[in-house]
Structure formats: C-alpha cells, structure tokens
C-alpha cells in the first residue's frame, strides 16, 4: 500500500500525531463517509416515465426501458452493498488484529476529501469522538463525517 506520513497539529494535545494516507490511489467510493457522498439514491421513476413520454415512446417501450433501468439500478446497488460489506470486514479485521492491539491503545480514522497534493493540503479537524472497536460496523463507517476525527479504542 502506498502511503505518506502527515504530521497534524491538534490543539490541546502534547503528543505528536502522525497520520498515514494513501498517495496514488483514489479512495472514491469507499465506505468511509459514504452517507454524505453517496449518489445511489433511487431515481424518481415517475419523473423518468414522464421524460420518456415526452419523447413520444410507445407505452410498451416505456415499460421495457423502465424495467431495464430498475434492473440496472438494483444490480448496481447489490454490487455496492457487497463492496461495502467487504471493505467493512477489512476495517474490522484490521482494527481487531492482535498485532495492532499489542502496539497501540487507540487509532484514529479521519475522512477528508483532498483538493490537491497532500503536502499542500490544509486539514482542519472540526470535531472528535471516541468509540470502542467493538462498535465498529458498516453503519459507523458510512456515517463518518468529513474532518471528524474518530478515535477507536483498541
């Protein structure tokens, strides 16, 4: 995995905080913070139907097109759900790894959308919270807010 070390100054903290982040791979579509960046909401099927009616398609053709779009939507959501579950499993396995537990008491997860190169990025932590590792699940990961530092007690 490619990563870069990033020192972050946190107010009221006398400890050096080191963060690792991916450098070359895009994490778009990650389960982290997905609730706030997800575009997989179900289309407005009535609106879709009206668009097709304005194009003067036959009723049968409209039905077929809507059926096809619904099938594609369900398949895409099914694939996304599988990917979310796999990524969530990877996170929980990593956070529960005994080798990690032997070295540290807590680890932080910060979701941040970079706008440029890492060395030029200014990251401002807007809030912090602490959660036990046994509470980590897909919903928690999806609900991480951008620039919210989540301390995980190992």
Coordinates of N, CA and C in Angstrom, one line a residue:
X1 N 0.9 -1.2 0.0 CA 0.0 0.0 0.0 C 0.9 1.2 0.0
X2 N 0.6 2.2 -0.9 CA 1.3 3.4 -0.9 C 0.7 4.4 0.2
X3 N 1.6 5.0 1.0 CA 1.1 5.9 2.0 C 2.1 7.0 2.2
X4 N 1.6 8.1 2.8 CA 2.5 9.2 3.2 C 2.3 9.5 4.6
X5 N 3.3 9.9 5.3 CA 3.2 10.3 6.7 C 2.9 11.8 6.7
X6 N 1.9 12.2 7.6 CA 1.5 13.5 7.7 C 1.4 13.9 9.1
X7 N 2.1 15.0 9.5 CA 2.0 15.4 10.9 C 0.9 16.4 11.0
X8 N 0.1 16.3 12.0 CA -1.1 17.1 12.2 C -1.1 17.7 13.6
X9 N -1.2 19.0 13.6 CA -1.2 19.8 14.9 C -2.6 19.8 15.5
X10 N -2.8 19.2 16.6 CA -4.2 19.2 17.2 C -4.1 20.0 18.5
X11 N -5.0 21.0 18.6 CA -5.0 21.8 19.8 C -5.1 21.0 21.1
X12 N -4.5 21.4 22.2 CA -4.7 20.8 23.5 C -4.1 19.4 23.5
X13 N -3.2 19.1 22.6 CA -2.5 17.8 22.5 C -1.0 18.0 22.6
X14 N -0.4 17.4 23.5 CA 1.1 17.5 23.6 C 1.8 16.3 22.9
X15 N 1.0 15.4 22.3 CA 1.6 14.3 21.6 C 1.7 14.6 20.1
X16 N 2.7 14.1 19.5 CA 2.8 14.2 18.0 C 1.8 13.3 17.4
X17 N 1.0 13.8 16.5 CA 0.0 13.0 15.9 C 0.5 12.7 14.4
X18 N 0.7 11.4 14.1 CA 1.1 11.0 12.8 C 0.0 10.3 12.1
X19 N -0.3 10.7 10.9 CA -1.4 10.1 10.1 C -0.8 9.5 8.8
X20 N -1.3 8.4 8.4 CA -1.0 7.8 7.2 C -2.1 7.9 6.2
X21 N -1.8 8.2 5.0 CA -2.9 8.4 4.0 C -2.4 7.7 2.7
X22 N -3.3 7.3 1.9 CA -3.0 6.7 0.6 C -2.5 7.9 -0.3
X23 N -1.6 7.6 -1.2 CA -1.0 8.7 -2.0 C -1.4 8.6 -3.5
X24 N -1.4 7.4 -4.1 CA -1.6 7.3 -5.5 C -3.0 6.8 -5.9
X25 N -3.6 6.1 -5.0 CA -4.9 5.5 -5.3 C -6.1 6.4 -4.8
X26 N -7.1 6.5 -5.6 CA -8.3 7.3 -5.2 C -9.1 6.4 -4.3
X27 N -9.6 7.0 -3.2 CA -10.5 6.2 -2.3 C -11.9 6.5 -2.6
X28 N -12.2 7.1 -3.7 CA -13.6 7.4 -4.1 C -14.4 6.1 -4.0
X29 N -15.6 6.2 -3.5 CA -16.5 5.1 -3.4 C -16.2 4.3 -2.2
X30 N -15.3 4.7 -1.3 CA -15.0 4.0 -0.1 C -16.3 4.0 0.8
X31 N -16.3 3.1 1.7 CA -17.4 3.0 2.7 C -17.3 4.2 3.6
X32 N -16.1 4.7 3.9 CA -15.9 5.8 4.8 C -16.7 7.0 4.3
X33 N -17.6 7.5 5.2 CA -18.3 8.7 4.9 C -19.3 8.6 3.7
X34 N -19.6 7.4 3.4 CA -20.5 7.2 2.2 C -21.8 7.8 2.3
X35 N -22.3 7.9 3.5 CA -23.7 8.5 3.7 C -23.7 9.9 3.2
X36 N -22.6 10.6 3.3 CA -22.5 12.0 2.9 C -22.1 12.3 1.5
X37 N -21.6 11.2 0.8 CA -21.2 11.4 -0.6 C -21.8 10.4 -1.5
X38 N -22.8 9.7 -1.1 CA -23.4 8.7 -1.9 C -24.4 9.2 -2.9
X39 N -24.3 8.7 -4.1 CA -25.2 9.2 -5.2 C -26.1 8.0 -5.7
X40 N -26.3 7.0 -4.8 CA -27.0 5.8 -5.2 C -28.5 5.9 -4.8
X41 N -29.0 7.1 -4.6 CA -30.4 7.1 -4.3 C -31.3 6.7 -5.5
X42 N -32.4 6.1 -5.1 CA -33.3 5.6 -6.2 C -33.9 6.7 -7.0
X43 N -33.8 6.5 -8.3 CA -34.4 7.5 -9.2 C -35.9 7.7 -9.0
X44 N -36.3 8.9 -9.4 CA -37.8 9.2 -9.4 C -38.4 8.5 -10.6
X45 N -39.0 7.4 -10.4 CA -39.4 6.6 -11.6 C -40.6 7.3 -12.3
X46 N -41.4 8.1 -11.6 CA -42.5 8.8 -12.3 C -41.9 9.9 -13.2
X47 N -40.8 10.5 -12.7 CA -40.1 11.6 -13.5 C -39.5 10.9 -14.7
X48 N -38.9 9.8 -14.5 CA -38.2 9.0 -15.6 C -39.3 8.7 -16.7
X49 N -40.5 8.2 -16.2 CA -41.5 7.9 -17.1 C -42.0 9.1 -17.9
X50 N -42.1 10.2 -17.3 CA -42.6 11.4 -18.0 C -41.6 11.9 -19.0
X51 N -40.3 11.7 -18.7 CA -39.2 12.1 -19.7 C -39.4 11.2 -21.0
X52 N -39.6 9.9 -20.8 CA -39.8 9.0 -21.9 C -41.1 9.3 -22.7
X53 N -42.2 9.7 -21.9 CA -43.4 10.1 -22.6 C -43.3 11.3 -23.4
X54 N -42.4 12.3 -23.0 CA -42.2 13.5 -23.8 C -41.5 13.2 -25.1
X55 N -40.7 12.1 -25.0 CA -40.0 11.6 -26.3 C -40.9 10.9 -27.2
X56 N -42.2 10.7 -26.7 CA -43.2 10.1 -27.5 C -43.0 8.6 -27.8
X57 N -42.4 7.9 -26.8 CA -42.2 6.5 -26.9 C -43.5 5.8 -26.7
X58 N -43.6 4.6 -27.2 CA -44.9 3.9 -27.0 C -44.9 3.4 -25.5
X59 N -46.1 3.1 -25.1 CA -46.3 2.6 -23.7 C -45.4 1.4 -23.4
X60 N -45.4 0.5 -24.4 CA -44.7 -0.8 -24.2 C -43.2 -0.5 -24.1
X61 N -42.7 0.4 -25.0 CA -41.3 0.7 -25.0 C -40.9 1.4 -23.7
X62 N -41.8 2.3 -23.2 CA -41.5 3.0 -21.9 C -41.4 1.9 -20.8
X63 N -42.4 1.0 -20.8 CA -42.3 -0.1 -19.7 C -41.0 -0.9 -19.8
X64 N -40.6 -1.2 -21.0 CA -39.4 -2.0 -21.1 C -38.2 -1.2 -20.7
X65 N -38.1 0.1 -21.0 CA -37.0 0.9 -20.6 C -36.9 1.1 -19.1
X66 N -38.1 1.3 -18.5 CA -38.2 1.5 -17.1 C -37.8 0.2 -16.4
X67 N -38.2 -1.0 -16.9 CA -37.8 -2.3 -16.3 C -36.3 -2.4 -16.4
X68 N -35.7 -2.1 -17.5 CA -34.3 -2.2 -17.7 C -33.5 -1.3 -16.7
X69 N -34.0 0.0 -16.6 CA -33.3 0.9 -15.7 C -33.5 0.4 -14.2
X70 N -34.6 -0.1 -13.9 CA -34.8 -0.6 -12.5 C -33.9 -1.8 -12.2
X71 N -33.8 -2.7 -13.2 CA -32.9 -3.9 -13.1 C -31.4 -3.4 -12.9
X72 N -31.0 -2.4 -13.7 CA -29.6 -1.9 -13.6 C -29.4 -1.3 -12.3
X73 N -30.4 -0.5 -11.8 CA -30.2 0.2 -10.5 C -30.1 -0.9 -9.4
X74 N -30.9 -1.9 -9.4 CA -30.8 -3.0 -8.4 C -29.5 -3.7 -8.4
X75 N -29.0 -4.0 -9.6 CA -27.7 -4.7 -9.8 C -26.6 -3.8 -9.2
X76 N -26.6 -2.5 -9.6 CA -25.6 -1.6 -9.1 C -25.6 -1.5 -7.6
X77 N -26.8 -1.4 -7.0 CA -26.9 -1.3 -5.6 C -26.4 -2.6 -4.9
X78 N -26.7 -3.7 -5.5 CA -26.3 -5.0 -5.0 C -24.8 -5.1 -5.0
X79 N -24.1 -4.7 -6.1 CA -22.7 -4.7 -6.1 C -22.1 -3.8 -5.1
X80 N -22.7 -2.6 -5.0 CA -22.1 -1.6 -4.0 C -22.3 -2.1 -2.6
X81 N -23.4 -2.8 -2.3 CA -23.6 -3.4 -0.9 C -22.5 -4.5 -0.6
X82 N -22.2 -5.3 -1.6 CA -21.2 -6.3 -1.5 C -19.9 -5.7 -1.2
X83 N -19.5 -4.6 -2.0 CA -18.2 -3.9 -1.8 C -18.2 -3.3 -0.4
X84 N -19.3 -2.7 0.0 CA -19.3 -2.1 1.4 C -19.0 -3.1 2.4
X85 N -19.7 -4.3 2.3 CA -19.6 -5.3 3.3 C -18.1 -5.8 3.3
X86 N -17.5 -6.0 2.2 CA -16.1 -6.5 2.1 C -15.2 -5.5 2.7
X87 N -15.4 -4.2 2.4 CA -14.5 -3.2 2.9 C -14.7 -3.0 4.4
X88 N -15.9 -3.1 4.9 CA -16.2 -3.0 6.4 C -15.5 -4.2 7.1
X89 N -15.6 -5.4 6.5 CA -14.9 -6.6 7.1 C -13.4 -6.3 7.2
X90 N -12.8 -5.8 6.1 CA -11.4 -5.5 6.1 C -11.0 -4.5 7.3
X91 N -11.9 -3.5 7.4 CA -11.6 -2.5 8.5 C -11.7 -3.2 9.9
X92 N -12.8 -4.0 10.1 CA -12.9 -4.6 11.4 C -11.8 -5.6 11.7
X93 N -11.4 -6.3 10.7 CA -10.3 -7.3 10.9 C -9.0 -6.5 11.2
X94 N -8.7 -5.5 10.5 CA -7.5 -4.7 10.8 C -7.6 -4.1 12.2
X95 N -8.7 -3.5 12.6 CA -8.8 -2.9 13.9 C -8.8 -3.9 15.0
X96 N -9.2 -5.1 14.8 CA -9.2 -6.2 15.8 C -8.0 -7.1 15.7
X97 N -7.0 -6.8 14.9 CA -5.8 -7.6 14.7 C -5.0 -7.5 16.1
X98 N -4.6 -8.7 16.6 CA -3.9 -8.7 17.8 C -2.5 -8.0 17.8
X99 N -1.9 -8.0 16.6 CA -0.6 -7.3 16.5 C -0.8 -5.8 16.7
X100 N -1.9 -5.3 16.2 CA -2.2 -3.9 16.4 C -2.5 -3.6 17.9
X101 N -3.3 -4.5 18.5 CA -3.6 -4.3 19.9 C -2.4 -4.3 20.8
X102 N -1.4 -5.1 20.4 CA -0.2 -5.2 21.2 C 0.7 -3.9 21.2
X103 N 0.5 -3.1 20.2 CA 1.3 -1.9 20.0 C 0.7 -0.6 20.4
X104 N -0.6 -0.5 20.2 CA -1.3 0.8 20.5 C -2.6 0.6 21.2
X105 N -3.1 1.6 21.9 CA -4.3 1.6 22.6 C -5.5 2.2 21.8
X106 N -5.1 3.0 20.9 CA -6.2 3.7 20.1 C -5.6 4.1 18.8
X107 N -6.5 4.2 17.8 CA -6.1 4.6 16.5 C -7.2 5.6 16.0
X108 N -6.8 6.5 15.2 CA -7.8 7.5 14.7 C -8.1 7.3 13.2
X109 N -9.4 7.5 12.9 CA -9.8 7.4 11.5 C -10.3 8.8 11.1
X110 N -9.8 9.4 10.1 CA -10.2 10.7 9.6 C -10.6 10.6 8.2
X111 N -11.8 11.1 7.8 CA -12.2 11.1 6.4 C -12.1 12.5 5.9
X112 N -11.3 12.7 4.9 CA -11.1 14.0 4.3 C -11.0 13.9 2.8
X113 N -11.7 14.7 2.1 CA -11.7 14.8 0.6 C -10.6 15.8 0.2
X114 N -9.5 15.3 -0.3 CA -8.4 16.1 -0.7 C -8.7 16.9 -1.9
X115 N -8.2 18.2 -1.9 CA -8.5 19.0 -3.1 C -7.2 19.2 -3.9
X116 N -6.1 18.7 -3.5 CA -4.9 18.8 -4.2 C -3.8 17.9 -3.6
X117 N -2.6 18.2 -3.8 CA -1.5 17.3 -3.3 C -1.4 17.4 -1.8
X118 N -1.0 16.2 -1.2 CA -1.0 16.1 0.2 C -0.2 17.1 0.9
X119 N 1.0 17.5 0.4 CA 1.8 18.4 1.1 C 1.2 19.8 1.1
X120 N 0.3 20.1 0.2 CA -0.3 21.4 0.1 C -1.7 21.5 0.8
X121 N -2.1 20.4 1.3 CA -3.5 20.3 1.8 C -3.5 20.8 3.3
X122 N -4.5 21.6 3.6 CA -4.7 22.1 4.9 C -5.9 21.3 5.5
X123 N -5.6 20.5 6.6 CA -6.7 19.7 7.2 C -7.1 20.3 8.5
X124 N -8.3 20.7 8.6 CA -8.8 21.2 9.9 C -9.8 20.2 10.5
X125 N -9.4 19.8 11.7 CA -10.3 18.8 12.4 C -11.5 19.6 13.0
X126 N -12.7 19.3 12.6 CA -13.8 20.0 13.0 C -14.4 19.5 14.3
X127 N -14.3 18.2 14.5 CA -14.8 17.5 15.8 C -14.0 16.2 16.0
X128 N -14.1 15.7 17.2 CA -13.5 14.5 17.6 C -14.5 13.7 18.4
X129 N -14.4 12.4 18.3 CA -15.2 11.5 19.1 C -14.4 10.2 19.3
X130 N -14.8 9.5 20.4 CA -14.1 8.2 20.7 C -15.2 7.1 20.7
X131 N -14.8 6.0 20.2 CA -15.7 4.8 20.1 C -14.9 3.5 20.4
X132 N -15.5 2.6 20.9 CA -14.8 1.3 21.2 C -14.8 0.5 19.9
X133 N -13.7 -0.3 19.7 CA -13.5 -1.1 18.5 C -14.7 -2.1 18.3
X134 N -15.3 -2.5 19.3 CA -16.4 -3.5 19.1 C -17.7 -2.9 18.6
X135 N -17.7 -1.5 18.5 CA -18.9 -0.8 18.0 C -18.7 -0.5 16.5
X136 N -17.6 -0.9 15.9 CA -17.3 -0.6 14.5 C -18.1 -1.5 13.6
X137 N -18.9 -1.0 12.7 CA -19.6 -1.7 11.8 C -19.8 -0.9 10.5
X138 N -20.5 -1.4 9.6 CA -20.7 -0.7 8.3 C -21.4 0.6 8.5
X139 N -22.4 0.6 9.3 CA -23.1 1.9 9.6 C -22.2 3.0 10.2
X140 N -21.4 2.6 11.1 CA -20.5 3.5 11.7 C -19.5 4.1 10.6
X141 N -19.0 3.2 9.8 CA -18.0 3.7 8.8 C -18.7 4.6 7.8
X142 N -19.9 4.2 7.4 CA -20.7 5.0 6.4 C -21.0 6.4 7.0
X143 N -21.2 6.5 8.3 CA -21.6 7.8 8.9 C -20.5 8.6 9.4
X144 N -19.2 8.3 9.1 CA -18.1 9.2 9.5 C -18.2 10.5 8.7
X145 N -18.2 11.6 9.4 CA -18.3 12.9 8.7 C -16.9 13.4 8.3
X146 N -16.9 14.1 7.3 CA -15.7 14.7 6.8 C -15.0 15.6 7.9
X147 N -13.7 15.4 8.1 CA -12.9 16.2 9.0 C -13.3 16.0 10.5
X148 N -14.0 14.8 10.7 CA -14.3 14.4 12.1 C -13.3 13.3 12.5
X149 N -12.5 13.6 13.5 CA -11.5 12.6 13.9 C -12.2 11.6 14.8
X150 N -12.2 10.3 14.4 CA -12.8 9.2 15.2 C -11.7 8.4 15.8
X151 N -11.6 8.5 17.2 CA -10.6 7.7 17.9 C -11.2 6.4 18.2
X152 N -10.6 5.3 17.8 CA -11.0 4.0 18.1 C -10.2 3.4 19.2
X153 N -10.9 3.0 20.3 CA -10.2 2.4 21.4 C -10.0 0.9 21.1
X154 N -8.8 0.5 21.0 CA -8.5 -0.9 20.6 C -8.6 -1.8 21.7

